[in-house]
PDB file of C-alpha atoms in Angstrom:
ATOM      1  CA  MET A 218     119.073 106.856  94.107  1.00  0.00           C
ATOM      2  CA  THR A 219     116.872 109.208  92.062  1.00  0.00           C
ATOM      3  CA  LYS A 220     114.210 111.049  94.036  1.00  0.00           C
ATOM      4  CA  PRO A 221     110.653 110.644  92.734  1.00  0.00           C
ATOM      5  CA  ALA A 222     109.198 113.715  91.080  1.00  0.00           C
ATOM      6  CA  GLY A 223     106.470 114.646  88.656  1.00  0.00           C
ATOM      7  CA  ILE A 224     103.187 112.795  88.229  1.00  0.00           C
ATOM      8  CA  ILE A 225     102.939 109.641  90.320  1.00  0.00           C
ATOM      9  CA  ALA A 226      99.940 107.348  90.051  1.00  0.00           C
ATOM     10  CA  ALA A 227      98.666 105.825  93.287  1.00  0.00           C
ATOM     11  CA  THR A 228      97.925 102.493  91.677  1.00  0.00           C
ATOM     12  CA  ALA A 229      94.824 100.483  92.370  1.00  0.00           C
ATOM     13  CA  THR A 230      95.246  96.785  93.225  1.00  0.00           C
ATOM     14  CA  LEU A 231      93.763  94.101  90.986  1.00  0.00           C
ATOM     15  CA  PHE A 232      92.217  91.219  92.950  1.00  0.00           C
ATOM     16  CA  SER A 233      91.776  87.719  91.565  1.00  0.00           C
ATOM     17  CA  ASP A 234      89.110  86.403  93.957  1.00  0.00           C
ATOM     18  CA  ALA A 235      86.670  87.388  96.681  1.00  0.00           C
ATOM     19  CA  GLU A 236      89.172  86.417  99.379  1.00  0.00           C
ATOM     20  CA  GLY A 237      91.498  89.285  98.525  1.00  0.00           C
ATOM     21  CA  ALA A 238      94.133  87.364  96.576  1.00  0.00           C
ATOM     22  CA  VAL A 239      96.000  89.728  94.274  1.00  0.00           C
ATOM     23  CA  ASP A 240      96.294  89.176  90.538  1.00  0.00           C
ATOM     24  CA  LEU A 241     100.028  89.779  90.603  1.00  0.00           C
ATOM     25  CA  GLY A 242     100.543  89.538  86.865  1.00  0.00           C
ATOM     26  CA  GLY A 243      97.655  91.885  86.199  1.00  0.00           C
ATOM     27  CA  LEU A 244      98.912  94.392  88.752  1.00  0.00           C
ATOM     28  CA  VAL A 245     102.429  94.339  87.297  1.00  0.00           C
ATOM     29  CA  SER A 246     100.959  94.888  83.830  1.00  0.00           C
ATOM     30  CA  HIS A 247      98.946  97.839  85.096  1.00  0.00           C
ATOM     31  CA  CYS A 248     102.034  99.411  86.678  1.00  0.00           C
ATOM     32  CA  ARG A 249     103.850  98.958  83.386  1.00  0.00           C
ATOM     33  CA  ARG A 250     100.929 100.577  81.577  1.00  0.00           C
ATOM     34  CA  LEU A 251     100.963 103.589  83.904  1.00  0.00           C
ATOM     35  CA  LEU A 252     104.629 104.188  83.142  1.00  0.00           C
ATOM     36  CA  ALA A 253     103.998 103.713  79.406  1.00  0.00           C
ATOM     37  CA  LEU A 254     101.208 106.290  79.590  1.00  0.00           C
ATOM     38  CA  GLY A 255     103.748 108.797  80.866  1.00  0.00           C
ATOM     39  CA  CYS A 256     103.564 108.627  84.651  1.00  0.00           C
ATOM     40  CA  ASP A 257     106.890 109.521  86.209  1.00  0.00           C
ATOM     41  CA  GLY A 258     106.360 107.033  89.006  1.00  0.00           C
ATOM     42  CA  VAL A 259     103.978 104.700  90.795  1.00  0.00           C
ATOM     43  CA  ASN A 260     102.840 104.624  94.410  1.00  0.00           C
ATOM     44  CA  LEU A 261     102.254 100.954  95.184  1.00  0.00           C
ATOM     45  CA  LEU A 262     100.070  99.745  98.071  1.00  0.00           C
ATOM     46  CA  GLY A 263      98.668 103.054  99.171  1.00  0.00           C
ATOM     47  CA  THR A 264      95.106 104.034 100.027  1.00  0.00           C
ATOM     48  CA  THR A 265      93.964 103.493  96.444  1.00  0.00           C
ATOM     49  CA  GLY A 266      95.735 100.130  96.558  1.00  0.00           C
ATOM     50  CA  GLU A 267      93.643  99.171  99.631  1.00  0.00           C
ATOM     51  CA  ALA A 268      96.825  98.302 101.493  1.00  0.00           C
ATOM     52  CA  THR A 269      95.446  98.700 105.003  1.00  0.00           C
ATOM     53  CA  SER A 270      92.852  96.010 104.189  1.00  0.00           C
ATOM     54  CA  LEU A 271      95.563  93.513 103.250  1.00  0.00           C
ATOM     55  CA  PRO A 272      97.590  91.320 105.630  1.00  0.00           C
ATOM     56  CA  VAL A 273     101.321  91.909 105.894  1.00  0.00           C
ATOM     57  CA  ALA A 274     102.120  88.680 104.042  1.00  0.00           C
ATOM     58  CA  ARG A 275     100.028  89.745 101.055  1.00  0.00           C
ATOM     59  CA  ARG A 276     101.599  93.191 100.938  1.00  0.00           C
ATOM     60  CA  VAL A 277     105.032  91.561 100.964  1.00  0.00           C
ATOM     61  CA  GLU A 278     103.894  89.214  98.192  1.00  0.00           C
ATOM     62  CA  VAL A 279     102.902  92.211  96.063  1.00  0.00           C
ATOM     63  CA  MET A 280     106.191  93.995  96.699  1.00  0.00           C
ATOM     64  CA  ARG A 281     108.192  90.921  95.770  1.00  0.00           C
ATOM     65  CA  ALA A 282     106.207  90.384  92.572  1.00  0.00           C
ATOM     66  CA  VAL A 283     106.822  93.944  91.423  1.00  0.00           C
ATOM     67  CA  ALA A 284     110.486  93.746  92.426  1.00  0.00           C
ATOM     68  CA  ALA A 285     110.915  90.561  90.374  1.00  0.00           C
ATOM     69  CA  SER A 286     109.124  91.990  87.333  1.00  0.00           C
ATOM     70  CA  GLY A 287     111.948  94.057  85.915  1.00  0.00           C
ATOM     71  CA  LEU A 288     110.062  97.306  86.474  1.00  0.00           C
ATOM     72  CA  PRO A 289     112.313 100.254  87.468  1.00  0.00           C
ATOM     73  CA  LEU A 290     112.076 100.287  91.259  1.00  0.00           C
ATOM     74  CA  ASP A 291     113.668 103.729  91.420  1.00  0.00           C
ATOM     75  CA  ARG A 292     110.317 104.980  90.124  1.00  0.00           C
ATOM     76  CA  PHE A 293     108.261 103.260  92.835  1.00  0.00           C
ATOM     77  CA  MET A 294     107.208 104.486  96.264  1.00  0.00           C
ATOM     78  CA  VAL A 295     105.597 101.807  98.457  1.00  0.00           C
ATOM     79  CA  GLY A 296     103.016 102.316 101.180  1.00  0.00           C
ATOM     80  CA  THR A 297     104.367 100.582 104.287  1.00  0.00           C
ATOM     81  CA  GLY A 298     102.334 102.161 107.065  1.00  0.00           C
ATOM     82  CA  ALA A 299     100.405 100.181 109.674  1.00  0.00           C
ATOM     83  CA  ALA A 300      98.855 100.774 113.075  1.00  0.00           C
ATOM     84  CA  SER A 301     101.300  98.226 114.493  1.00  0.00           C
ATOM     85  CA  LEU A 302     104.890  99.442 114.761  1.00  0.00           C
ATOM     86  CA  ALA A 303     106.184  95.911 114.203  1.00  0.00           C
ATOM     87  CA  ASP A 304     104.145  95.553 111.014  1.00  0.00           C
ATOM     88  CA  ALA A 305     105.200  98.967 109.726  1.00  0.00           C
ATOM     89  CA  ALA A 306     108.849  98.149 110.438  1.00  0.00           C
ATOM     90  CA  ALA A 307     108.616  94.766 108.717  1.00  0.00           C
ATOM     91  CA  LEU A 308     106.982  96.262 105.630  1.00  0.00           C
ATOM     92  CA  THR A 309     109.377  99.198 105.484  1.00  0.00           C
ATOM     93  CA  GLY A 310     112.377  96.923 105.875  1.00  0.00           C
ATOM     94  CA  GLU A 311     111.093  94.704 103.073  1.00  0.00           C
ATOM     95  CA  ALA A 312     110.650  97.691 100.759  1.00  0.00           C
ATOM     96  CA  VAL A 313     114.188  98.854 101.489  1.00  0.00           C
ATOM     97  CA  ASP A 314     115.699  95.389 101.073  1.00  0.00           C
ATOM     98  CA  LEU A 315     113.946  94.893  97.730  1.00  0.00           C
ATOM     99  CA  GLY A 316     115.284  98.189  96.416  1.00  0.00           C
ATOM    100  CA  PHE A 317     112.185 100.379  96.136  1.00  0.00           C
ATOM    101  CA  GLN A 318     112.960 104.082  95.976  1.00  0.00           C
ATOM    102  CA  GLY A 319     110.926 105.128  98.968  1.00  0.00           C
ATOM    103  CA  ALA A 320     108.571 104.070 101.744  1.00  0.00           C
ATOM    104  CA  LEU A 321     105.378 106.069 102.277  1.00  0.00           C
ATOM    105  CA  VAL A 322     104.304 105.681 105.895  1.00  0.00           C
ATOM    106  CA  LEU A 323     101.011 106.522 107.553  1.00  0.00           C
ATOM    107  CA  PRO A 324     101.081 107.526 111.210  1.00  0.00           C
ATOM    108  CA  PRO A 325      99.687 104.967 113.697  1.00  0.00           C
ATOM    109  CA  PHE A 326      96.020 105.599 113.026  1.00  0.00           C
ATOM    110  CA  TYR A 327      93.829 103.690 115.484  1.00  0.00           C
ATOM    111  CA  TYR A 328      94.257 105.487 118.809  1.00  0.00           C
ATOM    112  CA  LYS A 329      93.098 109.090 118.752  1.00  0.00           C
ATOM    113  CA  GLY A 330      94.695 112.029 120.497  1.00  0.00           C
ATOM    114  CA  ILE A 331      98.245 110.932 119.655  1.00  0.00           C
ATOM    115  CA  ASP A 332     100.587 113.835 120.405  1.00  0.00           C
ATOM    116  CA  ASP A 333     104.008 114.710 119.006  1.00  0.00           C
ATOM    117  CA  ALA A 334     105.751 112.597 121.638  1.00  0.00           C
ATOM    118  CA  GLY A 335     103.792 109.534 120.541  1.00  0.00           C
ATOM    119  CA  LEU A 336     104.513 110.208 116.875  1.00  0.00           C
ATOM    120  CA  SER A 337     108.199 110.641 117.631  1.00  0.00           C
ATOM    121  CA  ALA A 338     108.323 107.373 119.558  1.00  0.00           C
ATOM    122  CA  PHE A 339     106.732 105.537 116.624  1.00  0.00           C
ATOM    123  CA  PHE A 340     108.850 107.007 113.843  1.00  0.00           C
ATOM    124  CA  GLU A 341     112.131 107.004 115.760  1.00  0.00           C
ATOM    125  CA  ASP A 342     111.667 103.299 116.474  1.00  0.00           C
ATOM    126  CA  LEU A 343     110.664 102.623 112.865  1.00  0.00           C
ATOM    127  CA  ILE A 344     113.800 104.334 111.582  1.00  0.00           C
ATOM    128  CA  ALA A 345     115.982 102.543 114.127  1.00  0.00           C
ATOM    129  CA  ARG A 346     114.690  99.155 112.940  1.00  0.00           C
ATOM    130  CA  THR A 347     115.485  99.872 109.284  1.00  0.00           C
ATOM    131  CA  ASP A 348     118.715 100.222 107.304  1.00  0.00           C
ATOM    132  CA  ARG A 349     119.113 103.987 107.549  1.00  0.00           C
ATOM    133  CA  THR A 350     121.777 104.099 104.857  1.00  0.00           C
ATOM    134  CA  ARG A 351     119.135 103.106 102.288  1.00  0.00           C
ATOM    135  CA  LEU A 352     115.814 104.179 103.807  1.00  0.00           C
ATOM    136  CA  ARG A 353     114.076 107.111 102.137  1.00  0.00           C
ATOM    137  CA  LEU A 354     111.003 107.876 104.196  1.00  0.00           C
ATOM    138  CA  TYR A 355     107.950 109.835 103.065  1.00  0.00           C
ATOM    139  CA  LEU A 356     105.291 110.768 105.595  1.00  0.00           C
ATOM    140  CA  TYR A 357     101.676 110.227 104.580  1.00  0.00           C
ATOM    141  CA  ASN A 358      99.487 113.081 105.793  1.00  0.00           C
ATOM    142  CA  PHE A 359      95.846 112.001 105.542  1.00  0.00           C
ATOM    143  CA  PRO A 360      94.084 113.469 108.595  1.00  0.00           C
ATOM    144  CA  GLN A 361      90.584 112.640 107.334  1.00  0.00           C
ATOM    145  CA  ASN A 362      91.419 108.931 107.640  1.00  0.00           C
ATOM    146  CA  THR A 363      94.046 108.837 110.381  1.00  0.00           C
ATOM    147  CA  GLY A 364      92.898 111.591 112.726  1.00  0.00           C
ATOM    148  CA  ILE A 365      96.484 112.884 112.756  1.00  0.00           C
ATOM    149  CA  ARG A 366      97.920 115.924 111.004  1.00  0.00           C
ATOM    150  CA  PHE A 367     101.704 116.250 110.938  1.00  0.00           C
ATOM    151  CA  SER A 368     102.755 119.704 112.104  1.00  0.00           C
ATOM    152  CA  THR A 369     105.507 121.621 110.342  1.00  0.00           C
ATOM    153  CA  GLU A 370     107.519 121.924 113.547  1.00  0.00           C
ATOM    154  CA  TRP A 371     107.315 118.194 114.282  1.00  0.00           C
ATOM    155  CA  ILE A 372     108.427 117.382 110.736  1.00  0.00           C
ATOM    156  CA  ARG A 373     111.276 119.874 111.057  1.00  0.00           C
ATOM    157  CA  ARG A 374     112.518 118.266 114.282  1.00  0.00           C
ATOM    158  CA  LEU A 375     112.399 114.727 112.871  1.00  0.00           C
ATOM    159  CA  ARG A 376     114.073 115.882 109.683  1.00  0.00           C
ATOM    160  CA  ASP A 377     116.827 117.622 111.641  1.00  0.00           C
ATOM    161  CA  ARG A 378     117.568 114.314 113.370  1.00  0.00           C
ATOM    162  CA  HIS A 379     117.380 112.246 110.172  1.00  0.00           C
ATOM    163  CA  PRO A 380     118.088 114.561 107.225  1.00  0.00           C
ATOM    164  CA  ASP A 381     119.072 111.766 104.841  1.00  0.00           C
ATOM    165  CA  VAL A 382     116.136 109.552 105.804  1.00  0.00           C
ATOM    166  CA  LEU A 383     113.077 111.813 106.038  1.00  0.00           C
ATOM    167  CA  VAL A 384     112.850 113.294 102.563  1.00  0.00           C
ATOM    168  CA  GLY A 385     109.233 114.129 101.819  1.00  0.00           C
ATOM    169  CA  LEU A 386     105.498 113.928 102.438  1.00  0.00           C
ATOM    170  CA  LYS A 387     102.354 113.038 100.537  1.00  0.00           C
ATOM    171  CA  ASP A 388      99.552 115.384 101.512  1.00  0.00           C
ATOM    172  CA  SER A 389      96.039 114.001 101.067  1.00  0.00           C
ATOM    173  CA  SER A 390      94.427 116.616 103.299  1.00  0.00           C
ATOM    174  CA  GLY A 391      93.085 118.514 100.299  1.00  0.00           C
ATOM    175  CA  ASP A 392      94.508 121.756 101.702  1.00  0.00           C
ATOM    176  CA  ILE A 393      96.690 122.965  98.830  1.00  0.00           C
ATOM    177  CA  ALA A 394      97.534 126.238 100.587  1.00  0.00           C
ATOM    178  CA  ALA A 395      98.878 124.339 103.608  1.00  0.00           C
ATOM    179  CA  ALA A 396     100.865 122.019 101.341  1.00  0.00           C
ATOM    180  CA  LYS A 397     102.445 125.013  99.597  1.00  0.00           C
ATOM    181  CA  ALA A 398     103.274 126.565 102.962  1.00  0.00           C
ATOM    182  CA  LEU A 399     104.964 123.336 104.058  1.00  0.00           C
ATOM    183  CA  ALA A 400     107.030 123.230 100.862  1.00  0.00           C
ATOM    184  CA  ARG A 401     107.992 126.871 101.387  1.00  0.00           C
ATOM    185  CA  ASP A 402     108.878 126.462 105.070  1.00  0.00           C
ATOM    186  CA  LEU A 403     110.963 123.302 104.552  1.00  0.00           C
ATOM    187  CA  PRO A 404     113.235 123.947 101.541  1.00  0.00           C
ATOM    188  CA  GLY A 405     114.406 120.734  99.909  1.00  0.00           C
ATOM    189  CA  PHE A 406     111.611 118.701 101.508  1.00  0.00           C
ATOM    190  CA  ALA A 407     109.580 117.010  98.765  1.00  0.00           C
ATOM    191  CA  VAL A 408     105.855 117.706  99.093  1.00  0.00           C
ATOM    192  CA  PHE A 409     103.315 115.843  96.935  1.00  0.00           C
ATOM    193  CA  PRO A 410      99.644 116.888  97.023  1.00  0.00           C
ATOM    194  CA  SER A 411      97.140 114.227  96.041  1.00  0.00           C
ATOM    195  CA  THR A 412      95.575 115.850  92.989  1.00  0.00           C
ATOM    196  CA  GLU A 413      96.755 116.233  89.408  1.00  0.00           C
ATOM    197  CA  THR A 414      95.150 119.679  89.349  1.00  0.00           C
ATOM    198  CA  ALA A 415      98.325 120.853  91.140  1.00  0.00           C
ATOM    199  CA  VAL A 416     100.655 119.789  88.307  1.00  0.00           C
ATOM    200  CA  ALA A 417     101.240 123.425  87.303  1.00  0.00           C
ATOM    201  CA  ASP A 418     102.785 124.010  90.747  1.00  0.00           C
ATOM    202  CA  ILE A 419     105.508 121.372  90.298  1.00  0.00           C
ATOM    203  CA  GLY A 420     108.949 122.967  90.259  1.00  0.00           C
ATOM    204  CA  SER A 421     112.024 123.838  92.276  1.00  0.00           C
ATOM    205  CA  GLY A 422     111.237 127.280  93.663  1.00  0.00           C
ATOM    206  CA  ALA A 423     110.003 128.254  97.104  1.00  0.00           C
ATOM    207  CA  GLY A 424     106.630 126.677  97.758  1.00  0.00           C
ATOM    208  CA  ALA A 425     106.768 124.487  94.653  1.00  0.00           C
ATOM    209  CA  PHE A 426     105.776 120.843  94.756  1.00  0.00           C
ATOM    210  CA  ALA A 427     108.095 117.952  93.913  1.00  0.00           C
ATOM    211  CA  GLY A 428     105.176 116.284  92.181  1.00  0.00           C
ATOM    212  CA  VAL A 429     101.686 114.935  92.718  1.00  0.00           C
ATOM    213  CA  ILE A 430     100.567 111.481  93.869  1.00  0.00           C
ATOM    214  CA  SER A 431      97.014 110.866  92.770  1.00  0.00           C
ATOM    215  CA  ALA A 432      94.489 108.029  92.706  1.00  0.00           C
ATOM    216  CA  SER A 433      92.714 109.394  89.657  1.00  0.00           C
ATOM    217  CA  LEU A 434      95.926 109.253  87.599  1.00  0.00           C
ATOM    218  CA  ASN A 435      95.053 105.569  87.151  1.00  0.00           C
ATOM    219  CA  VAL A 436      92.463 106.995  84.760  1.00  0.00           C
ATOM    220  CA  THR A 437      93.718 110.458  83.767  1.00  0.00           C
ATOM    221  CA  ALA A 438      97.361 109.604  83.016  1.00  0.00           C
ATOM    222  CA  PRO A 439      96.837 109.964  79.240  1.00  0.00           C
ATOM    223  CA  CYS A 440      95.879 113.613  79.781  1.00  0.00           C
ATOM    224  CA  LEU A 441      99.196 114.469  81.405  1.00  0.00           C
ATOM    225  CA  GLY A 442     101.726 111.909  80.226  1.00  0.00           C
ATOM    226  CA  ASP A 443     103.982 114.445  78.492  1.00  0.00           C
ATOM    227  CA  TRP A 444     103.188 117.279  80.861  1.00  0.00           C
ATOM    228  CA  ARG A 445     106.709 118.726  80.925  1.00  0.00           C
ATOM    229  CA  ASP A 446     106.671 119.508  77.205  1.00  0.00           C
ATOM    230  CA  ALA A 447     102.984 120.227  76.748  1.00  0.00           C
ATOM    231  CA  GLY A 448     102.278 123.632  75.279  1.00  0.00           C
ATOM    232  CA  ASP A 449      98.653 123.261  76.332  1.00  0.00           C
ATOM    233  CA  LEU A 450      99.308 122.166  79.918  1.00  0.00           C
ATOM    234  CA  ALA A 451      96.532 124.287  81.412  1.00  0.00           C
ATOM    235  CA  ALA A 452      93.970 122.676  79.109  1.00  0.00           C
ATOM    236  CA  ARG A 453      95.309 119.207  79.914  1.00  0.00           C
ATOM    237  CA  ILE A 454      95.076 119.900  83.646  1.00  0.00           C
ATOM    238  CA  ASP A 455      91.510 121.139  83.202  1.00  0.00           C
ATOM    239  CA  LYS A 456      90.611 117.949  81.307  1.00  0.00           C
ATOM    240  CA  ALA A 457      92.154 115.725  83.982  1.00  0.00           C
ATOM    241  CA  GLY A 458      90.625 117.798  86.758  1.00  0.00           C
ATOM    242  CA  ALA A 459      87.129 117.494  85.325  1.00  0.00           C
ATOM    243  CA  ILE A 460      87.466 113.712  85.129  1.00  0.00           C
ATOM    244  CA  ARG A 461      88.833 113.605  88.677  1.00  0.00           C
ATOM    245  CA  ALA A 462      85.905 115.700  89.908  1.00  0.00           C
ATOM    246  CA  ALA A 463      83.469 113.301  88.250  1.00  0.00           C
ATOM    247  CA  LEU A 464      85.164 110.288  89.833  1.00  0.00           C
ATOM    248  CA  SER A 465      85.000 112.024  93.207  1.00  0.00           C
ATOM    249  CA  GLU A 466      81.206 112.305  93.103  1.00  0.00           C
ATOM    250  CA  VAL A 467      81.059 108.713  94.368  1.00  0.00           C
ATOM    251  CA  PRO A 468      83.486 106.728  96.585  1.00  0.00           C
ATOM    252  CA  LEU A 469      86.805 107.388  94.852  1.00  0.00           C
ATOM    253  CA  VAL A 470      88.566 104.023  95.077  1.00  0.00           C
ATOM    254  CA  ALA A 471      85.497 102.192  93.791  1.00  0.00           C
ATOM    255  CA  ALA A 472      85.094 104.817  91.054  1.00  0.00           C
ATOM    256  CA  VAL A 473      88.694 104.448  89.897  1.00  0.00           C
ATOM    257  CA  LYS A 474      88.330 100.676  89.745  1.00  0.00           C
ATOM    258  CA  TRP A 475      85.028 100.943  87.871  1.00  0.00           C
ATOM    259  CA  ALA A 476      86.719 103.207  85.326  1.00  0.00           C
ATOM    260  CA  LEU A 477      89.676 100.840  84.948  1.00  0.00           C
ATOM    261  CA  ALA A 478      87.294  97.961  84.251  1.00  0.00           C
ATOM    262  CA  ASP A 479      85.456 100.119  81.738  1.00  0.00           C
ATOM    263  CA  LEU A 480      88.553 101.442  79.954  1.00  0.00           C
ATOM    264  CA  THR A 481      90.506  98.190  79.836  1.00  0.00           C
ATOM    265  CA  GLY A 482      87.692  95.696  79.378  1.00  0.00           C
ATOM    266  CA  GLU A 483      89.022  93.767  82.382  1.00  0.00           C
ATOM    267  CA  PRO A 484      86.044  93.180  84.746  1.00  0.00           C
ATOM    268  CA  GLY A 485      88.271  92.030  87.603  1.00  0.00           C
ATOM    269  CA  TRP A 486      89.074  95.662  88.326  1.00  0.00           C
ATOM    270  CA  ARG A 487      85.590  96.076  89.806  1.00  0.00           C
ATOM    271  CA  SER A 488      86.491  93.906  92.821  1.00  0.00           C
ATOM    272  CA  LEU A 489      87.366  95.601  96.097  1.00  0.00           C
ATOM    273  CA  CYS A 490      88.579  94.272  99.415  1.00  0.00           C
ATOM    274  CA  PRO A 491      86.079  94.671 102.301  1.00  0.00           C
ATOM    275  CA  PRO A 492      85.151  96.951 103.916  1.00  0.00           C
ATOM    276  CA  LEU A 493      85.212  98.749 100.547  1.00  0.00           C
ATOM    277  CA  VAL A 494      82.552  97.586  98.108  1.00  0.00           C
ATOM    278  CA  PRO A 495      81.870  98.178  94.404  1.00  0.00           C
ATOM    279  CA  LEU A 496      79.590 100.996  93.333  1.00  0.00           C
ATOM    280  CA  ASN A 497      75.897 100.244  93.657  1.00  0.00           C
ATOM    281  CA  ALA A 498      73.535 100.824  90.733  1.00  0.00           C
ATOM    282  CA  GLY A 499      72.670 104.353  91.798  1.00  0.00           C
ATOM    283  CA  GLN A 500      76.289 105.350  92.284  1.00  0.00           C
ATOM    284  CA  GLU A 501      77.266 103.826  88.953  1.00  0.00           C
ATOM    285  CA  ALA A 502      74.531 105.772  87.172  1.00  0.00           C
ATOM    286  CA  ARG A 503      75.637 108.973  88.874  1.00  0.00           C
ATOM    287  CA  LEU A 504      79.255 108.362  87.863  1.00  0.00           C
ATOM    288  CA  ILE A 505      78.366 107.597  84.252  1.00  0.00           C
ATOM    289  CA  ALA A 506      76.335 110.809  84.050  1.00  0.00           C
ATOM    290  CA  ALA A 507      79.154 112.865  85.560  1.00  0.00           C
ATOM    291  CA  LEU A 508      81.797 111.357  83.273  1.00  0.00           C
ATOM    292  CA  ALA A 509      79.598 111.995  80.232  1.00  0.00           C
ATOM    293  CA  LYS A 510      80.097 115.724  80.825  1.00  0.00           C
ATOM    294  CA  THR A 511      83.894 115.331  80.519  1.00  0.00           C
ATOM    295  CA  ASP A 512      86.373 114.061  77.916  1.00  0.00           C
ATOM    296  CA  TYR A 513      86.562 110.695  79.701  1.00  0.00           C
ATOM    297  CA  HIS A 514      85.665 108.621  76.645  1.00  0.00           C
ATOM    298  CA  SER A 515      88.610 110.076  74.718  1.00  0.00           C
ATOM    299  CA  LEU A 516      90.875 108.091  77.061  1.00  0.00           C
ATOM    300  CA  ARG A 517      89.694 104.698  75.855  1.00  0.00           C
ATOM    301  CA  ASP A 518      92.093 104.404  72.919  1.00  0.00           C
ATOM    302  CA  SER A 519      95.071 105.132  75.186  1.00  0.00           C
ATOM    303  CA  PHE A 520      94.208 102.124  77.350  1.00  0.00           C
ATOM    304  CA  THR A 521      93.288  99.669  74.615  1.00  0.00           C
ATOM    305  CA  ALA A 522      96.417 100.582  72.639  1.00  0.00           C
ATOM    306  CA  ARG A 523      98.628  99.795  75.623  1.00  0.00           C
ATOM    307  CA  ARG A 524      97.761  96.335  76.893  1.00  0.00           C
ATOM    308  CA  PRO A 525     101.102  95.316  78.437  1.00  0.00           C
ATOM    309  CA  ASN A 526     102.151  91.677  78.510  1.00  0.00           C
TER     310      ASN A 526
END
């Protein structure tokens, strides 16, 4: 199966009611739009997708809807992490059985002070419960939210035991230097920082990234859709980076969903699953002012011209 690489959008989830039901058709259409806009792949049910706020049954429902849609599953990485080992194993097994390219797994994030022995117990059991001939596991390093930072030596040990299973890591720490060091120290291990401003560092050399997995690509994908052949890549990255910085001035998931509602004309995108809430009036005004200083409004035609069925 092809390994994911390049620009990968961490898709937002479209809800159909206040109870957290997912608009499955709308979500599938959005995933199709992201690929049409030039994204190399999609990260389904991650942080931007509010996955940890959804019950296991709903996450499975989303996976099955995407799997049945005809979308190319070899371009999808699915977030399957959970604080419960049983839940994480069930979700990961479902992703593997449905044929998704990879499973992106958070560490168990509730109890603090988890050491390497605890992490090993969790991930060894998770791998043992899943079809290892097909599992492609990506660690999700997000210490700000989980309280856990994967160490290079721990990753190396787990990878040595499961070289065909543990294939990469998404790094949402914001520490690009550390992400580059990890890519350099673990040759062949796919590292994905969480910002499109790192697109210029995608490559195959020592310390290069396999790609980027970013929430703001839901919005900025038109800036970078043909990034491999773009003669003006630096300018495109600057444009995307400025929009990302504006979105980041307020809570990012809510900002991304506000922008999707604005760009697509689909107000349902403004809904979030508690405990996340939509932007308040002050935050919305701040976001609008920040976006006005960027090329954000030039993106509108790209979204209205691609309204997938």
